[in-house]
Structure formats: C-alpha cells, structure tokens
Amino acid sequence: SDPSSTGTPPKTTPTTTVTGRPNQTVIKKTANDFIFGKYIGEGSYSTVYLAKDVHTSKEYAIKVCDKQHIIRERKQEYIRREREVMHIMNNVPGFVNLSCTFQDSRNLYFVMTYAKNSDLLPYINRVGSFDLECTCHYAAELVLAVEQMHKRGIVHRDLKPENILLDENMHTLIADFGSAKILTAEKTDLSSSCSTSTEDSPAAASYSNGGTTGNMPPRRRGSFVGTAQYVSPEVLQGKETTKAADLWALGCIIYQMIAGLPPFRGSSDYLIFREIMNLNLVFPEGFDKNAEDLVRKLLKLDPEERIGAQDKDGRYESIRTHPFFEKINWDTIRREKPPRIN
Ligand code: ATP
C-alpha cells in the first residue's frame, strides 16, 4: 500500500445511534464524528484512512470495511475474529488500540491508534540490514508482544514485518489479527498445545495471496493461515497451530532484520515451502553468532523443540536470557528511546 497516494474517503450515511439501556444512554460514534483525511492503505477487504475526531482533534487510523464486499468474499468470520482479538489486546502496551467500532448501512468502521511511522518492512528494505543494537531492540519488543498475546491465549499466526507497525516514538504496535487463533482458557499456558482452540473457520484458513503450485500444503491446496515466507512447517503439514508458530515467525523476522531478506525464499510459494520443509537455512557471512544461535533455536522443525516452547508463567524466560539479549533491560525497553534505525 502506498501511504502517499490519496483515496476517496468512504461514503457514509449520517446517523447518530443512541442506545438506550436502563439508567444509561450510550451515544455511539458515527462516521460524522470524524474528518476523514489521507488514505493510508488497503487490505483484502478494507481500506484504512487517517481521521481526526471532530470533538478532540485526536488522530486515528480508521479501517473501513465494505459490508457487501465482506459478505461476497465470506469474510464475516475473519472480521469478527479481528475485532474480538483487538478487544482482548486493547490497552496492552505494544498493540494497536481499538477505540471504538461502529457501522452504517454501507460500512463497518474500526477506530484504531494511528501508527505514525508505518511498519517495519520499509525500514528493513531501506537500510538493508539493521545493526545489532537495533535488531536486538526490535526483537526484544517483539518477544514482549508475543508473550502478551500468548498469555491471553492468542496465537497471531501472521507475524511479519508488515504487521509490526511503529508509533510516533518508533515503538512497535502489533496489528492485523484477522488470522489469529483464540485458545480456550485452560490452554493458555505458554507451553500448552492448542488442541482445544476455537474452531478455525474456512474463511480464516484460506491463504489470501492465492493458491499454491505443487502438492503443498497437503491439508487442502492453498489453505493455510499466514504468509508464505513466515509460515511454520507444522502449519504447512496441516498440523494444529500452536503458539510455537509465532516463535517460528519471530525467528524469521530476526533473521530478516539482520540479513535484509527472510530466511526461506523462492520464486513461488511452492519453492518457499520446500525451503522451509528442508530447513534450508543459510546465514550470510558476518551474521552475528549469538543472533544465529537464537535464530537456529527458534527455527526448529519440531515446534516442541523451539526455544521458549516449554516455558511457563507467561514469560519466555529462555528467550529473554539468551545471550543475544544480554544488554536488554526487559522492564524498561518499551519506555526507552529506541535506537535509531541504521
Ligand atoms: P489484509 O487484511 O489483507 O491482511 P492488511 O492487514 O494490510 O491486509 P489493513 O489492516 O486494511 O490490511 O491495512 C491496510 C494498510 O493500512 C496497511 O498498509 C497497514 O500497514 C495500514 N494500517 C493498518 N492499521 C493501521 C494503523 N493503526 N495505523 C497506521 N496504519 C495502519
């Protein structure tokens, strides 16, 4: 998506919804409470605009989803899940905050924190390779965010640099929960498997970037959650997704911050999947040895063997204490000024 281009602001139907409940009147926001500004970008079923609250002048990113499009594309479950997960992660540091939602006859609206500094991908592409301090900082913020999700029983399933947004202070905000999986209460321990999760809907389980060539993934052609480069081997094999799938993606992202490209590459999804299943992992010359050790421990084919997979108490202690993170102060990292990306 191109943040500099302009789009046509959504056509809205001016209504003010007043919900009367005993002893309480809730005035729901409507599109008229916001001035829609520049187009930020679009996803497969939504367009995101910068908008200003007319009463407070506060800026927000508003995701506008065309109802007819959602129904046509059978994305109802995807939207419901995204909203539910955003509610669960609301006000947790490191996550896009959902201020409110509303709808009119045409659209659904998600009013979110505006991540002023876009996402991690353009920074990786611009500098080619983050220095060690930067990689360590952003990897540590990601570890904290993954801990926060996993202890609430959320597996993101589509972690990648494009879904790691950056706020005005260059701290990370995790976004895009359309592919997330919500585990049931008794299975939210970090080391647990996810066998009693809420049902995956076919809509959430379809790979939106199109089908695949060849015979992978075996479960159903073109049917897996996530993005080819970051998808874990167990997901490709059609096995149950566990929290360890996000640990795999974490390994891919740390590799990419240092090497400039994700570890498993290919000219087609099929070729990428083959690289993943063969664990064809090559570290460029000069790749930091501690980082390499951590990435190797995250990118284990067997999810149970990944570093952190056996950790308990809502903390990835074995990842936090890995030598790569020696200089990180885990209590202050989100309050410290992040190192300049270069
Ligand atoms: P898909 O839904 O198909 O997976 P997506 O996640 O990119 O794609 P959207 O969530 O609609 O789709 O986001 C569209 C664009 O808006 C992306 O470029 C994203 O980085 C940007 N964006 C989303 N949320 C915010 C936000 N809170 N602040 C700033 N930019 C955002």
Short mmCIF file of N, CA, C and O in Angstrom, two decimals, residues 124 159-161 227-233 247-266 271-284 287 291-292 294-296 298-300:
data_model
loop_
_atom_site.label_atom_id
_atom_site.label_comp_id
_atom_site.label_asym_id
_atom_site.label_seq_id
_atom_site.Cartn_x
_atom_site.Cartn_y
_atom_site.Cartn_z
N ILE A 124 13.47 -2.02 6.99
CA ILE A 124 14.41 -3.11 6.66
C ILE A 124 14.85 -2.96 5.21
O ILE A 124 16.04 -3.06 4.90
N LEU A 159 2.57 -13.17 11.93
CA LEU A 159 3.58 -12.17 12.30
C LEU A 159 4.56 -12.02 11.14
O LEU A 159 5.07 -13.00 10.62
N LYS A 160 4.81 -10.78 10.78
CA LYS A 160 5.76 -10.46 9.71
C LYS A 160 6.02 -8.96 9.80
O LYS A 160 5.24 -8.23 10.45
N PRO A 161 7.12 -8.47 9.20
CA PRO A 161 7.44 -7.05 9.37
C PRO A 161 6.30 -6.09 9.00
O PRO A 161 6.12 -5.06 9.65
N THR A 227 1.53 -16.05 5.86
CA THR A 227 2.20 -15.57 4.67
C THR A 227 3.35 -16.53 4.38
O THR A 227 4.06 -16.94 5.30
N ALA A 228 3.51 -16.91 3.11
CA ALA A 228 4.42 -18.00 2.74
C ALA A 228 5.78 -17.95 3.45
O ALA A 228 6.20 -18.94 4.05
N GLN A 229 6.46 -16.81 3.43
CA GLN A 229 7.83 -16.74 3.96
C GLN A 229 7.93 -17.00 5.45
O GLN A 229 9.01 -17.30 5.94
N TYR A 230 6.85 -16.79 6.18
CA TYR A 230 6.91 -16.85 7.64
C TYR A 230 6.12 -18.02 8.21
O TYR A 230 6.00 -18.15 9.42
N VAL A 231 5.57 -18.83 7.32
CA VAL A 231 4.69 -19.90 7.79
C VAL A 231 5.53 -21.06 8.34
O VAL A 231 6.59 -21.39 7.81
N SER A 232 5.05 -21.66 9.40
CA SER A 232 5.84 -22.70 10.07
C SER A 232 5.62 -24.06 9.40
O SER A 232 4.58 -24.29 8.78
N PRO A 233 6.60 -24.97 9.55
CA PRO A 233 6.48 -26.28 8.91
C PRO A 233 5.24 -27.05 9.35
O PRO A 233 4.59 -27.69 8.52
N LEU A 247 6.66 -18.34 17.37
CA LEU A 247 8.10 -18.37 17.68
C LEU A 247 8.88 -18.60 16.40
O LEU A 247 9.96 -18.02 16.19
N TRP A 248 8.34 -19.44 15.53
CA TRP A 248 8.97 -19.66 14.21
C TRP A 248 9.03 -18.31 13.46
O TRP A 248 10.08 -17.92 12.95
N ALA A 249 7.91 -17.60 13.41
CA ALA A 249 7.88 -16.32 12.69
C ALA A 249 8.86 -15.33 13.32
O ALA A 249 9.53 -14.57 12.61
N LEU A 250 8.97 -15.37 14.65
CA LEU A 250 9.93 -14.50 15.34
C LEU A 250 11.35 -14.78 14.83
O LEU A 250 12.11 -13.84 14.55
N GLY A 251 11.68 -16.06 14.69
CA GLY A 251 13.00 -16.44 14.15
C GLY A 251 13.20 -15.87 12.75
O GLY A 251 14.26 -15.34 12.42
N CYS A 252 12.16 -15.98 11.92
CA CYS A 252 12.26 -15.47 10.54
C CYS A 252 12.47 -13.95 10.54
O CYS A 252 13.25 -13.41 9.74
N ILE A 253 11.77 -13.27 11.44
CA ILE A 253 11.85 -11.79 11.45
C ILE A 253 13.22 -11.34 11.96
O ILE A 253 13.81 -10.40 11.42
N ILE A 254 13.74 -12.00 12.99
CA ILE A 254 15.08 -11.63 13.49
C ILE A 254 16.11 -11.84 12.38
O ILE A 254 16.96 -10.98 12.12
N TYR A 255 16.01 -12.97 11.69
CA TYR A 255 16.91 -13.24 10.56
C TYR A 255 16.80 -12.09 9.54
O TYR A 255 17.80 -11.55 9.07
N GLN A 256 15.58 -11.72 9.21
CA GLN A 256 15.36 -10.70 8.17
C GLN A 256 15.91 -9.34 8.58
O GLN A 256 16.42 -8.59 7.74
N MET A 257 15.79 -9.01 9.87
CA MET A 257 16.32 -7.70 10.30
C MET A 257 17.82 -7.64 10.08
O MET A 257 18.37 -6.59 9.79
N ILE A 258 18.50 -8.78 10.21
CA ILE A 258 19.96 -8.78 10.06
C ILE A 258 20.38 -9.01 8.61
O ILE A 258 21.26 -8.33 8.09
N ALA A 259 19.71 -9.95 7.95
CA ALA A 259 20.14 -10.32 6.60
C ALA A 259 19.46 -9.49 5.51
O ALA A 259 19.90 -9.47 4.37
N GLY A 260 18.38 -8.80 5.86
CA GLY A 260 17.68 -7.96 4.88
C GLY A 260 16.56 -8.69 4.16
O GLY A 260 15.67 -8.06 3.59
N LEU A 261 16.63 -10.01 4.17
CA LEU A 261 15.59 -10.82 3.50
C LEU A 261 15.17 -11.94 4.44
O LEU A 261 15.97 -12.38 5.28
N PRO A 262 13.95 -12.43 4.29
CA PRO A 262 13.55 -13.56 5.14
C PRO A 262 14.39 -14.80 4.82
O PRO A 262 14.94 -14.91 3.73
N PRO A 263 14.49 -15.74 5.77
CA PRO A 263 15.41 -16.87 5.57
C PRO A 263 15.02 -17.84 4.46
O PRO A 263 15.89 -18.41 3.82
N PHE A 264 13.70 -18.01 4.25
CA PHE A 264 13.27 -19.00 3.26
C PHE A 264 12.69 -18.26 2.07
O PHE A 264 11.68 -17.57 2.19
N ARG A 265 13.38 -18.41 0.95
CA ARG A 265 12.98 -17.62 -0.22
C ARG A 265 12.79 -18.54 -1.43
O ARG A 265 13.34 -19.64 -1.47
N GLY A 266 12.06 -18.03 -2.40
CA GLY A 266 11.86 -18.81 -3.62
C GLY A 266 10.98 -18.02 -4.55
O GLY A 266 10.31 -17.07 -4.12
N LEU A 271 8.15 -23.23 -3.91
CA LEU A 271 9.61 -23.29 -3.67
C LEU A 271 9.96 -22.79 -2.27
O LEU A 271 10.86 -23.32 -1.62
N ILE A 272 9.22 -21.80 -1.79
CA ILE A 272 9.44 -21.32 -0.42
C ILE A 272 9.10 -22.43 0.56
O ILE A 272 9.85 -22.73 1.48
N PHE A 273 7.95 -23.08 0.34
CA PHE A 273 7.54 -24.16 1.24
C PHE A 273 8.59 -25.28 1.28
O PHE A 273 8.86 -25.85 2.32
N ARG A 274 9.17 -25.57 0.10
CA ARG A 274 10.18 -26.63 0.04
C ARG A 274 11.40 -26.25 0.89
O ARG A 274 11.94 -27.07 1.61
N GLU A 275 11.80 -24.97 0.78
CA GLU A 275 12.94 -24.49 1.59
C GLU A 275 12.63 -24.64 3.08
O GLU A 275 13.49 -25.00 3.87
N ILE A 276 11.41 -24.31 3.45
CA ILE A 276 11.02 -24.40 4.86
C ILE A 276 11.06 -25.85 5.32
O ILE A 276 11.68 -26.18 6.33
N MET A 277 10.43 -26.74 4.56
CA MET A 277 10.35 -28.13 4.97
C MET A 277 11.72 -28.81 5.01
O MET A 277 11.95 -29.72 5.79
N ASN A 278 12.65 -28.32 4.16
CA ASN A 278 14.01 -28.86 4.18
C ASN A 278 14.89 -28.13 5.18
O ASN A 278 16.08 -28.42 5.29
N LEU A 279 14.34 -27.17 5.86
CA LEU A 279 15.07 -26.29 6.78
C LEU A 279 16.37 -25.82 6.13
O LEU A 279 17.46 -25.92 6.70
N ASN A 280 16.22 -25.31 4.94
CA ASN A 280 17.40 -24.83 4.21
C ASN A 280 17.75 -23.43 4.69
O ASN A 280 17.31 -22.43 4.15
N LEU A 281 18.54 -23.39 5.74
CA LEU A 281 18.83 -22.16 6.46
C LEU A 281 20.29 -21.78 6.24
O LEU A 281 21.19 -22.48 6.69
N VAL A 282 20.51 -20.68 5.54
CA VAL A 282 21.88 -20.25 5.25
C VAL A 282 22.09 -18.88 5.87
O VAL A 282 21.29 -17.96 5.65
N PHE A 283 23.14 -18.73 6.65
CA PHE A 283 23.42 -17.44 7.29
C PHE A 283 24.51 -16.71 6.51
O PHE A 283 25.59 -17.27 6.28
N PRO A 284 24.23 -15.48 6.09
CA PRO A 284 25.26 -14.75 5.35
C PRO A 284 26.50 -14.51 6.22
O PRO A 284 26.40 -14.50 7.44
N PHE A 287 27.05 -12.63 9.92
CA PHE A 287 25.83 -12.71 10.74
C PHE A 287 26.27 -12.96 12.19
O PHE A 287 27.02 -13.88 12.46
N ALA A 291 23.08 -14.09 17.48
CA ALA A 291 21.81 -13.99 16.74
C ALA A 291 21.57 -15.29 15.98
O ALA A 291 20.45 -15.82 15.97
N GLU A 292 22.63 -15.80 15.37
CA GLU A 292 22.50 -17.06 14.62
C GLU A 292 22.04 -18.19 15.55
O GLU A 292 21.13 -18.96 15.20
N LEU A 294 20.35 -17.96 18.32
CA LEU A 294 18.94 -17.76 18.69
C LEU A 294 18.02 -18.14 17.54
O LEU A 294 17.02 -18.85 17.72
N VAL A 295 18.36 -17.67 16.34
CA VAL A 295 17.51 -17.97 15.18
C VAL A 295 17.45 -19.48 14.95
O VAL A 295 16.37 -20.04 14.72
N ARG A 296 18.58 -20.15 15.03
CA ARG A 296 18.59 -21.61 14.86
C ARG A 296 17.69 -22.29 15.89
O ARG A 296 17.00 -23.26 15.59
N LEU A 298 15.08 -20.96 17.33
CA LEU A 298 13.67 -20.65 17.04
C LEU A 298 13.19 -21.43 15.82
O LEU A 298 12.03 -21.84 15.75
N LEU A 299 14.08 -21.60 14.84
CA LEU A 299 13.67 -22.25 13.60
C LEU A 299 13.94 -23.76 13.66
O LEU A 299 14.69 -24.31 12.86
N LYS A 300 13.33 -24.39 14.61
CA LYS A 300 13.39 -25.86 14.71
C LYS A 300 12.15 -26.42 14.03
O LYS A 300 11.03 -25.90 14.26
#
